[in-house]
XYZ file of C-alpha atoms in Angstrom:
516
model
C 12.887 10.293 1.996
C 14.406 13.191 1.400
C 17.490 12.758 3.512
C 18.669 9.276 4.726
C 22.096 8.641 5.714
C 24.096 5.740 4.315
C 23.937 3.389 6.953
C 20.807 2.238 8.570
C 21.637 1.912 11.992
C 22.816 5.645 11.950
C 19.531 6.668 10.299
C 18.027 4.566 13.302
C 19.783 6.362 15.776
C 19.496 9.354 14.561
C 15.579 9.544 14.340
C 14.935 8.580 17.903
C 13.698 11.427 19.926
C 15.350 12.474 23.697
C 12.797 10.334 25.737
C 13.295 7.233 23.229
C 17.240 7.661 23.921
C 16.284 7.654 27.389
C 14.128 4.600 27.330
C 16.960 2.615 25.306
C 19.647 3.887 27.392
C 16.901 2.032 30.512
C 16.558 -0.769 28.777
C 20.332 -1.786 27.737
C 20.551 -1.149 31.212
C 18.762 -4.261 32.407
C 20.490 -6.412 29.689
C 24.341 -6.428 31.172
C 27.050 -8.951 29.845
C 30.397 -7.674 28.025
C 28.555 -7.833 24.523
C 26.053 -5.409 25.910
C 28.668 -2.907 26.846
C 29.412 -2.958 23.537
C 26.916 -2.067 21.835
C 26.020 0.324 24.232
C 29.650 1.866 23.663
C 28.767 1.972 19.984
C 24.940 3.340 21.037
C 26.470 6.212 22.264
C 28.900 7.385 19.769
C 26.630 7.331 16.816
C 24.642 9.742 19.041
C 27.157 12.171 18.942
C 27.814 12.005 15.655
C 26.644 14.186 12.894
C 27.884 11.927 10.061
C 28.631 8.311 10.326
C 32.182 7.671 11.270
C 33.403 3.941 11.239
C 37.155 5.406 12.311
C 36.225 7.134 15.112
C 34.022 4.213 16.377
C 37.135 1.903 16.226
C 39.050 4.435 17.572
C 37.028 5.017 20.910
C 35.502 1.468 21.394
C 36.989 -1.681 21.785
C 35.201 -3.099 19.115
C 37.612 -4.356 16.410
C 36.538 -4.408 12.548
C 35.910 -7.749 12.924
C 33.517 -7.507 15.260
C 31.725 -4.232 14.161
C 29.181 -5.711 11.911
C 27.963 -7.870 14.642
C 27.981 -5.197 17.109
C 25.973 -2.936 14.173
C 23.642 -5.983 13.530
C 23.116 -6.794 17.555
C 22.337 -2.685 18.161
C 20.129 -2.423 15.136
C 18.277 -5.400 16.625
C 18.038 -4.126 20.402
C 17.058 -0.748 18.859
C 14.431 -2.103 17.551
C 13.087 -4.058 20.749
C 13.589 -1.251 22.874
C 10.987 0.874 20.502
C 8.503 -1.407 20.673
C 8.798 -1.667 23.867
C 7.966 1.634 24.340
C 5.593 2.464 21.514
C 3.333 -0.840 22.202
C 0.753 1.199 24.853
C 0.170 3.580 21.918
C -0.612 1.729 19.392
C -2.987 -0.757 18.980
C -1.550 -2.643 15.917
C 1.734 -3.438 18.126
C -0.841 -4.689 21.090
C -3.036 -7.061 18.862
C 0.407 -8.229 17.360
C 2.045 -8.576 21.317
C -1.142 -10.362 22.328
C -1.234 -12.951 19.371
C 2.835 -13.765 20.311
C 1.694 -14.368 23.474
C -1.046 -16.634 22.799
C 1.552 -18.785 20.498
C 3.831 -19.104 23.321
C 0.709 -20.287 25.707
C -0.254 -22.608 22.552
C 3.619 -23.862 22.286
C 3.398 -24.693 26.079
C 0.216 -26.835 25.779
C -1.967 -24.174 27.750
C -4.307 -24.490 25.214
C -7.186 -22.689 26.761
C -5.370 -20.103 27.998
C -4.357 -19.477 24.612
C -7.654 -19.901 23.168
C -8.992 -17.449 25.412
C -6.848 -15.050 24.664
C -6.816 -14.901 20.729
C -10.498 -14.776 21.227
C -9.978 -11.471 22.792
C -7.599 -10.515 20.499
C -9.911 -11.270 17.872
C -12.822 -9.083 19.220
C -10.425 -6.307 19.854
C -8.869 -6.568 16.180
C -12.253 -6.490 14.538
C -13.551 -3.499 16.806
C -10.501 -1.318 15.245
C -10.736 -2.928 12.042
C -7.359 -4.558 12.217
C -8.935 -7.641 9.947
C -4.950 -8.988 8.640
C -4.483 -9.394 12.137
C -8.109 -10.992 13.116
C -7.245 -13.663 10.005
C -4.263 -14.274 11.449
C -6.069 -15.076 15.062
C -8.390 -17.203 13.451
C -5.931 -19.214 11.707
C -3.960 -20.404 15.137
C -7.272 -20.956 16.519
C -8.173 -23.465 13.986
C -4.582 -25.087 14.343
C -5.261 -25.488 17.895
C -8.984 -26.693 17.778
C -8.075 -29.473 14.706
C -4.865 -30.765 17.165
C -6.550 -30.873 20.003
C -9.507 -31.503 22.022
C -10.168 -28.618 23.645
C -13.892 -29.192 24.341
C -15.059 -25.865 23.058
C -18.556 -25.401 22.241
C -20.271 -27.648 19.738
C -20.925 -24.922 16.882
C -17.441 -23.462 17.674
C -16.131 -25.321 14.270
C -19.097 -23.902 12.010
C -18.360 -20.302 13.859
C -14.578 -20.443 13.355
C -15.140 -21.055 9.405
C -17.938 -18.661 8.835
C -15.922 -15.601 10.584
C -13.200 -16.778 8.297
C -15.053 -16.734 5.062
C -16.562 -13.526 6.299
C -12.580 -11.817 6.963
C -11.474 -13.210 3.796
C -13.980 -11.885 1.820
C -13.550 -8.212 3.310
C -9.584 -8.667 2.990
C -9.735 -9.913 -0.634
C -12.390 -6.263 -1.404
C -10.176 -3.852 0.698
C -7.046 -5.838 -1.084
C -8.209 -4.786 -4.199
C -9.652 -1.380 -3.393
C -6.415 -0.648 -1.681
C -4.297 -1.906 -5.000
C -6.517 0.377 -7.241
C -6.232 3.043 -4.570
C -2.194 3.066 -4.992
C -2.315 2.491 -8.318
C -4.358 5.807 -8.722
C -2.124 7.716 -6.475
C 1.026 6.839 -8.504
C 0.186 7.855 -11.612
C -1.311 10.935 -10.896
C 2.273 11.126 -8.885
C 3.923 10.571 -12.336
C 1.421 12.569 -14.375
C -0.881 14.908 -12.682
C -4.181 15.787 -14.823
C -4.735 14.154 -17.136
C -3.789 16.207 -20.079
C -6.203 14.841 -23.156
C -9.420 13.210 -23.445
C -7.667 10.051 -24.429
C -6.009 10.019 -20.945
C -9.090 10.909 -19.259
C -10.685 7.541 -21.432
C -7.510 5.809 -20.408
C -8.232 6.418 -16.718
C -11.790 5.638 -17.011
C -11.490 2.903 -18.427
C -8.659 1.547 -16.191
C -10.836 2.336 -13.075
C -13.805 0.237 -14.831
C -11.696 -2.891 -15.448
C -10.447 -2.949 -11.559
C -12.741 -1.509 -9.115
C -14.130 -5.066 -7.455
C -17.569 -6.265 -7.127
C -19.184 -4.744 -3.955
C -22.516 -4.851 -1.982
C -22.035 -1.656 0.017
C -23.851 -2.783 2.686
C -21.294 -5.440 3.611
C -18.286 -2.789 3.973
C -17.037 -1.680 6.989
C -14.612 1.041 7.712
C -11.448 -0.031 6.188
C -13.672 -1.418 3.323
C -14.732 2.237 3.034
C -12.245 4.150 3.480
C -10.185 2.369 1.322
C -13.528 3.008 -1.854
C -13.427 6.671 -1.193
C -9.542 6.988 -1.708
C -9.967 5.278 -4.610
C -13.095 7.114 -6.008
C -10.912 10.588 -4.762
C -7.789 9.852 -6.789
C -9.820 8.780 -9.862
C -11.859 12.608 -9.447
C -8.543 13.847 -9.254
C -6.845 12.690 -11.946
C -9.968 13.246 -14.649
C -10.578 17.053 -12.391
C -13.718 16.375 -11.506
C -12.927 18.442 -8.298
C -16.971 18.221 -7.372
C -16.849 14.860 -6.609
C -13.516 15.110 -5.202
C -15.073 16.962 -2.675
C -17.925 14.287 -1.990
C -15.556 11.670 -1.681
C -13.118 13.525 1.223
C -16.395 14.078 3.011
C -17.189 10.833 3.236
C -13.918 10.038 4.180
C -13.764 12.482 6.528
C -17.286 12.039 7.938
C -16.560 8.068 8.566
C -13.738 8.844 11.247
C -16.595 10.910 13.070
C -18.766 8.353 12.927
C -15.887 6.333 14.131
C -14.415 8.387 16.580
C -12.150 5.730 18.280
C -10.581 4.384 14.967
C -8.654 7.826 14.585
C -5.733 6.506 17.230
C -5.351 3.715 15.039
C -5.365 5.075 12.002
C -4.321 8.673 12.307
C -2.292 9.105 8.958
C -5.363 8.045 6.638
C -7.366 10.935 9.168
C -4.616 13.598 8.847
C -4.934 12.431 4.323
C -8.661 12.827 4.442
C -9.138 15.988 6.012
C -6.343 17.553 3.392
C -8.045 16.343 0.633
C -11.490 17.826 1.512
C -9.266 21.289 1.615
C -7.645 20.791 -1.955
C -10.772 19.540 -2.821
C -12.576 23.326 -1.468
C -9.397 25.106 -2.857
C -9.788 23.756 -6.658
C -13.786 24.633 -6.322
C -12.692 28.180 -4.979
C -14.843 27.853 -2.019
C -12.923 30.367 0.257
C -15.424 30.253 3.172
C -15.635 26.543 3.693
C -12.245 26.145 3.305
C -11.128 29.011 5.543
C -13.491 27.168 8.123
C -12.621 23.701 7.655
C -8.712 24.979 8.359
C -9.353 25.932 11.413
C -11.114 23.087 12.650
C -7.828 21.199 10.729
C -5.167 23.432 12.759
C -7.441 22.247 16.012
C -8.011 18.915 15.204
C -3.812 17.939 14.687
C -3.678 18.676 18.869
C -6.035 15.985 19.323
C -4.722 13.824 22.273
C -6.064 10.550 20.403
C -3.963 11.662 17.259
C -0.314 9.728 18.414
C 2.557 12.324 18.398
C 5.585 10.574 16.290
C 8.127 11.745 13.873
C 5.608 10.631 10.686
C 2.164 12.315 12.193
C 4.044 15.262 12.943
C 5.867 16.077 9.907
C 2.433 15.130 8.246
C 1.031 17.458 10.206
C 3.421 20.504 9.422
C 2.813 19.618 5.509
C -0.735 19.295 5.408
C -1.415 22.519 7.655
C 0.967 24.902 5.625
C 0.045 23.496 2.389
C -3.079 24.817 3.062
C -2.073 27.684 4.469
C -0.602 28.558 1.542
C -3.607 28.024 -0.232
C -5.959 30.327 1.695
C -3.355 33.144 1.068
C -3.655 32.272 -2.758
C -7.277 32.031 -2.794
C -7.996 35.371 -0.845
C -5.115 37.380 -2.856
C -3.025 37.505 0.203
C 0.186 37.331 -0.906
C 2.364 40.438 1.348
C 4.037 39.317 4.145
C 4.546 36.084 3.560
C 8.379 35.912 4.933
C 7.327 35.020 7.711
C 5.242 32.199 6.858
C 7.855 31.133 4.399
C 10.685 31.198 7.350
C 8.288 28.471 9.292
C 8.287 26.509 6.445
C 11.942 26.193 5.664
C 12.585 25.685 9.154
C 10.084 22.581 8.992
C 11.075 21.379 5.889
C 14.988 21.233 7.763
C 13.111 19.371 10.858
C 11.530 16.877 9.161
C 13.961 16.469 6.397
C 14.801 12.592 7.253
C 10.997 12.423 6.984
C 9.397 14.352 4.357
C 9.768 12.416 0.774
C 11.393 15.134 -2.097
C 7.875 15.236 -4.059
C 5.815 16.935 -1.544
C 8.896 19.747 -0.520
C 9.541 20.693 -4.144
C 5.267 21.272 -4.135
C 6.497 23.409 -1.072
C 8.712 25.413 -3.089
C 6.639 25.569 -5.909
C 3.900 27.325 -3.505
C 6.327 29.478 -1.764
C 7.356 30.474 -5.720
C 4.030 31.713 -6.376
C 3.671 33.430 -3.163
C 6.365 35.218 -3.643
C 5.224 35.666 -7.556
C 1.691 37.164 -6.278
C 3.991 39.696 -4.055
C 5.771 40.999 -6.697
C 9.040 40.068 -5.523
C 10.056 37.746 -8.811
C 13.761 37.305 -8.146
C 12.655 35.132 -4.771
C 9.913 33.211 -6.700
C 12.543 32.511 -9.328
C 14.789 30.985 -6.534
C 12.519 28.902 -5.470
C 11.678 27.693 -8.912
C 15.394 27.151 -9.406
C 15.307 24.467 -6.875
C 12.394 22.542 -8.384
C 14.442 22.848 -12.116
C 17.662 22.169 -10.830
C 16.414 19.318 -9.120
C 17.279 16.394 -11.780
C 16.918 13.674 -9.889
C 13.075 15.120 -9.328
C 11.040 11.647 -11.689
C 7.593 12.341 -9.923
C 4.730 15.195 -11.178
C 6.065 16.046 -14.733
C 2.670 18.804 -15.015
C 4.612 20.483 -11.607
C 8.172 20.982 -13.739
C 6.325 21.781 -16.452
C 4.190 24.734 -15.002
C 7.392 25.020 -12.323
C 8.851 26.227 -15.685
C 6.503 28.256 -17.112
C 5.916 30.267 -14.118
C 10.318 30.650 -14.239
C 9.860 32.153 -17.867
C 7.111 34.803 -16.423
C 8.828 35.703 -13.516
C 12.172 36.186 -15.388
C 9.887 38.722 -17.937
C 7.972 40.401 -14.535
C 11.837 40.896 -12.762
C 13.171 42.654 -16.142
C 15.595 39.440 -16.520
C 14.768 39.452 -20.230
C 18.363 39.638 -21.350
C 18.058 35.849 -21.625
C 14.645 35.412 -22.026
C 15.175 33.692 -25.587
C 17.409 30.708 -24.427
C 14.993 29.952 -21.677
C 11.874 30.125 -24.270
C 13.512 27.995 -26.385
C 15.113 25.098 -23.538
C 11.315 25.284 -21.739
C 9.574 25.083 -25.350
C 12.389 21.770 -25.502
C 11.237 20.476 -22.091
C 7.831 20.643 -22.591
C 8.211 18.701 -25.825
C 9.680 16.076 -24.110
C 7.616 15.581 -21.286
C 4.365 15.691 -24.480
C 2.720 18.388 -22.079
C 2.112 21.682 -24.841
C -1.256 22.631 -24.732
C -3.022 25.559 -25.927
C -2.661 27.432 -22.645
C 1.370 26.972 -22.979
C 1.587 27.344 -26.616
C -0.508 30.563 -26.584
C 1.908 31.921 -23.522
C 5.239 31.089 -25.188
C 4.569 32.627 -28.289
C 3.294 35.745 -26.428
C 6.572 35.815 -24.544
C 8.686 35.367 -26.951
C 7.074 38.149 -29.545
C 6.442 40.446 -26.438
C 10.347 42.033 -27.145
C 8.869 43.403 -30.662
C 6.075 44.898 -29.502
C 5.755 48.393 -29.236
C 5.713 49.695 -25.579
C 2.360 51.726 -26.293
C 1.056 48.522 -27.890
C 1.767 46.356 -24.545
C -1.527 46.630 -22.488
C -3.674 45.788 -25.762
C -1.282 42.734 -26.037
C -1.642 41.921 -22.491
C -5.599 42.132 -23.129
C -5.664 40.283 -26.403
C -4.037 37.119 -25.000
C -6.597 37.489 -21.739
C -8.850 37.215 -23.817
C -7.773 34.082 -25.985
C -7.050 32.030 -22.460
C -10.442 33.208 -20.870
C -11.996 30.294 -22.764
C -9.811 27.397 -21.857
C -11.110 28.602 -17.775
C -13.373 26.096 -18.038
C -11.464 23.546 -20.605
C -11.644 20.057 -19.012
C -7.923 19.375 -20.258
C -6.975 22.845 -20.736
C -8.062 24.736 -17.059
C -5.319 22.636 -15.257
C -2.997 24.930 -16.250
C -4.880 27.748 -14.203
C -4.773 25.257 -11.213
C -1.106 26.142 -11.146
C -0.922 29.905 -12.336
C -3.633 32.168 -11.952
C -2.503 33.249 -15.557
C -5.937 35.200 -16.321
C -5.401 37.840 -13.259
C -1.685 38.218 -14.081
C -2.401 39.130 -17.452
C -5.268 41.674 -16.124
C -3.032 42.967 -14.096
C -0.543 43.928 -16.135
C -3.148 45.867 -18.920
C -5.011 47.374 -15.722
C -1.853 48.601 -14.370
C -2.686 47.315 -10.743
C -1.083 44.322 -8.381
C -2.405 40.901 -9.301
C -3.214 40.862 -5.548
C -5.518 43.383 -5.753
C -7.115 41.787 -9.058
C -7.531 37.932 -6.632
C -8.447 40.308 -3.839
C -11.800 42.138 -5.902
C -12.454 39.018 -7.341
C -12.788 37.240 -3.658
C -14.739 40.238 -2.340
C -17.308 39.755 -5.847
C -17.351 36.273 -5.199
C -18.484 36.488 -1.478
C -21.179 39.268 -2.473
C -22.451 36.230 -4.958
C -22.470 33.443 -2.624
């Protein structure tokens, strides 16, 4: 996260919403007793509070600091309860899981029938929204119950109870896997980004080879699936192959509208797959369907199935203005962006106990190269500066790379060149260490740091003759990432042309379009 306050129950506290206060408040209510008072006492201070303030809690409770880490503990607890409470009727997870607890107590009474009956509905219902954990869990009680006791089901009930097991086992053990790879995946292009050689790209491979499980395709089913496609997306990712990046967050996105009714359930992994298929359309540069794909996106996060909680929403905000930002990058749009960059801040400050530090400093860096594409260097530098500054930032060394790259052209752009040489030489240090110089950085260093001794009626050739040295890296399969950060090739015709890089995206868009 990128904001959690020291103690846990304050965090709690201080993430429920007005109506959940409400609904706690209701049910503390009904709960009475001394002991309840005080923790209701305590409920209500930490409410008020903007930071966590044991002194002022002893000071206008009666709790003593003996008893505070009881009262803490017993809060914490009823906290809890109370959310579940009143979450349960939106979310089908927390109604499988109330349904099996009831069954066990029916089971622990000896209504063994009753609860027989019901985990067999429970069952049905988990496997319809592909809740499997939970269906093997189902099965398991009803096997306790039918090897205790006679229960006089039907006579192939025994041979029906083990086959659906084998069967749930063998689609938990493949989306087990496939969900292991899947993280796996995610975290190192997390660490990494690209990958930066052909001996990383062989490294990948070869990694996805040795762990991607056995499968008949046939026998998947959705979470099976969707599960296969992340991993098969990530995998695209990291090696750029941003072609079948797209094929994969189609299928993704295709099988929630084939399965319509599985989006309550799992609205996160629909909110993913639909962002995806936009990067995926923003790395191929395919303006039109990703200008139309947006705006079924910015439709599709009012859905009424789509559950409206602190996560989904602050999803929501990220994934929308991400690509927001995109579309103004890939049209050349980049004046008047103030505004756009005020709704972002004040998102990034409302879901700042939400929003984890990697995917706000990819915020900034965006907002940097908006800005950057404006002309208006000293605010992309100030947004850079709080990607660079960040040094507890351990995740996406290819963003503080470029983060600093694009800080040593800005600097140049905003006439900041007094000090031009000490940053050459600490980014030249950084990128070093991270083992992340390539041709592309190499080529722009050295033209930055000779570009002092050039002669100012010698500039625009200079500006052309490294154009034309990076043209050929465009389509590099190591070397182009850089150009996934950094439209360096329209900068740099820009500045021999004499006209706003906007202008340079802009014609390019309008060529592309004429083309399509």
């Amino acid at each position: 996260m990128l904001k959690e306050f020291s103690d846990p129950l304050f965090s709690l506290v201080k993430s429920l919403s007005a109506s959940e206060k409400r609904q706690f408040s209701l049910y503390a209510g009904r709960l009475g007793g001394n002991s309840e008072r005080k923790f209701e006492h305590l409920f209500k201070i930490l409410s008020k509070q903007k930071n966590y303030d044991e002194t002022e809690i002893l000071a206008k409770t009666s709790i003593t600091k003996q008893q505070l880490s009881n009262v803490k503990a017993h809060l914490y607890k009823q906290v809890l309860t109370s959310l579940r409470l009143h979450t349960s009727q939106q979310s089908i997870p927390l109604q499988l899981r109330e349904q099996f607890d009831f069954a066990y107590i029916l089971y622990r009474k000896g209504l063994y029938k009753q609860a027989l009956k019901l985990l067999d509905k429970t069952k049905t219902t988990a496997i319809a929204y592909e809740e499997k954990i939970i269906a093997f869990e189902v099965l398991d009680l009803e096997k306790i119950i039918e090897s205790q006791y006679i229960t006089r089901s039907s006579e192939n009930r025994a041979d029906h109870l083990v086959r659906q097991t084998e069967e749930l086992s063998f689609l938990n053990l493949i989306a087990g896997k496939l969900s292991n790879l899947s993280l796996q995946l995610y975290n190192i292009f997390l660490k990494m980004g690209y990958a930066r050689t052909e001996e990383e790209a062989q490294q990948i491979r070869q990694f996805f080879e040795e762990n991607i499980p056995h499968y008949e395709y046939h026998q998947l089913s959705f979470r099976e699936k969707l599960w296969l496609y992340q991993a098969y997306l990530w995998y695209n990712f990291i090696t750029q192959d941003f072609l079948s990046c797209y094929r994969y967050a189609s299928k993704w996105v295709d099988l929630f509208q084939q399965n319509s009714a599985l989006i309550q359930v799992h609205p996160v992994f629909y909110l993913k797959g639909n962002h995806y298929l936009l990067e995926s359309l923003f790395y191929l540069n395919n303006v039109d369907s990703f200008e139309r794909v947006l705006t079924d996106f910015e439709e599709n996060i009012q859905d009424k199935r789509i559950p409206r909680d602190e996560n989904i929403s602050a999803l929501s905000f990220m994934y929308l203005y991400f690509n927001k930002l995109n579309l103004r990058f890939m049209k050349g749009e980049f004046a008047n962006g103030d505004l756009l960059v005020d709704e972002i801040i004040e998102g990034i400050q409302v879901y700042q106990n939400t929003l984890d530090e990697h995917h706000v400093m990819v915020l900034y860096y965006k907002i940097a190269s908006l800005y950057f594409g404006d002309d208006n260097y000293k605010k992309c530098i100030e947004y850079l500066q709080k990607i660079i500054q960040d040094k507890s930032l351990e995740m996406r060394e290819d963003l503080m790379c470029f983060s600093r790259i694009l800080n040593l052209v800005a600097h140049y752009e905003a006439g900041l060149d007094y000090h031009l040489d000490r940053l050459i030489r600490s980014t030249y240090r950084f990128l070093i260490k991270m083992n992340d110089l390539h041709e592309v950085q190499k080529e722009m260093i050295k033209f930055l740091r000779h570009l002092p001794d050039v002669y100012p009626s010698d500039i625009k050739a200079e500006f052309k003759k490294l154009r034309d040295r990076l043209k050929v890296y465009e389509e590099h399969p190591f070397e182009r990432r850089a150009f996934l950060y950094l439209d360096i090739i329209s900068w740099l015709e820009s500045n021999y042309e004499n006209r706003p890089v906007a202008e340079i995206i802009k014609e390019k868009f309008g060529e592309q379009k004429r083309f399509a």
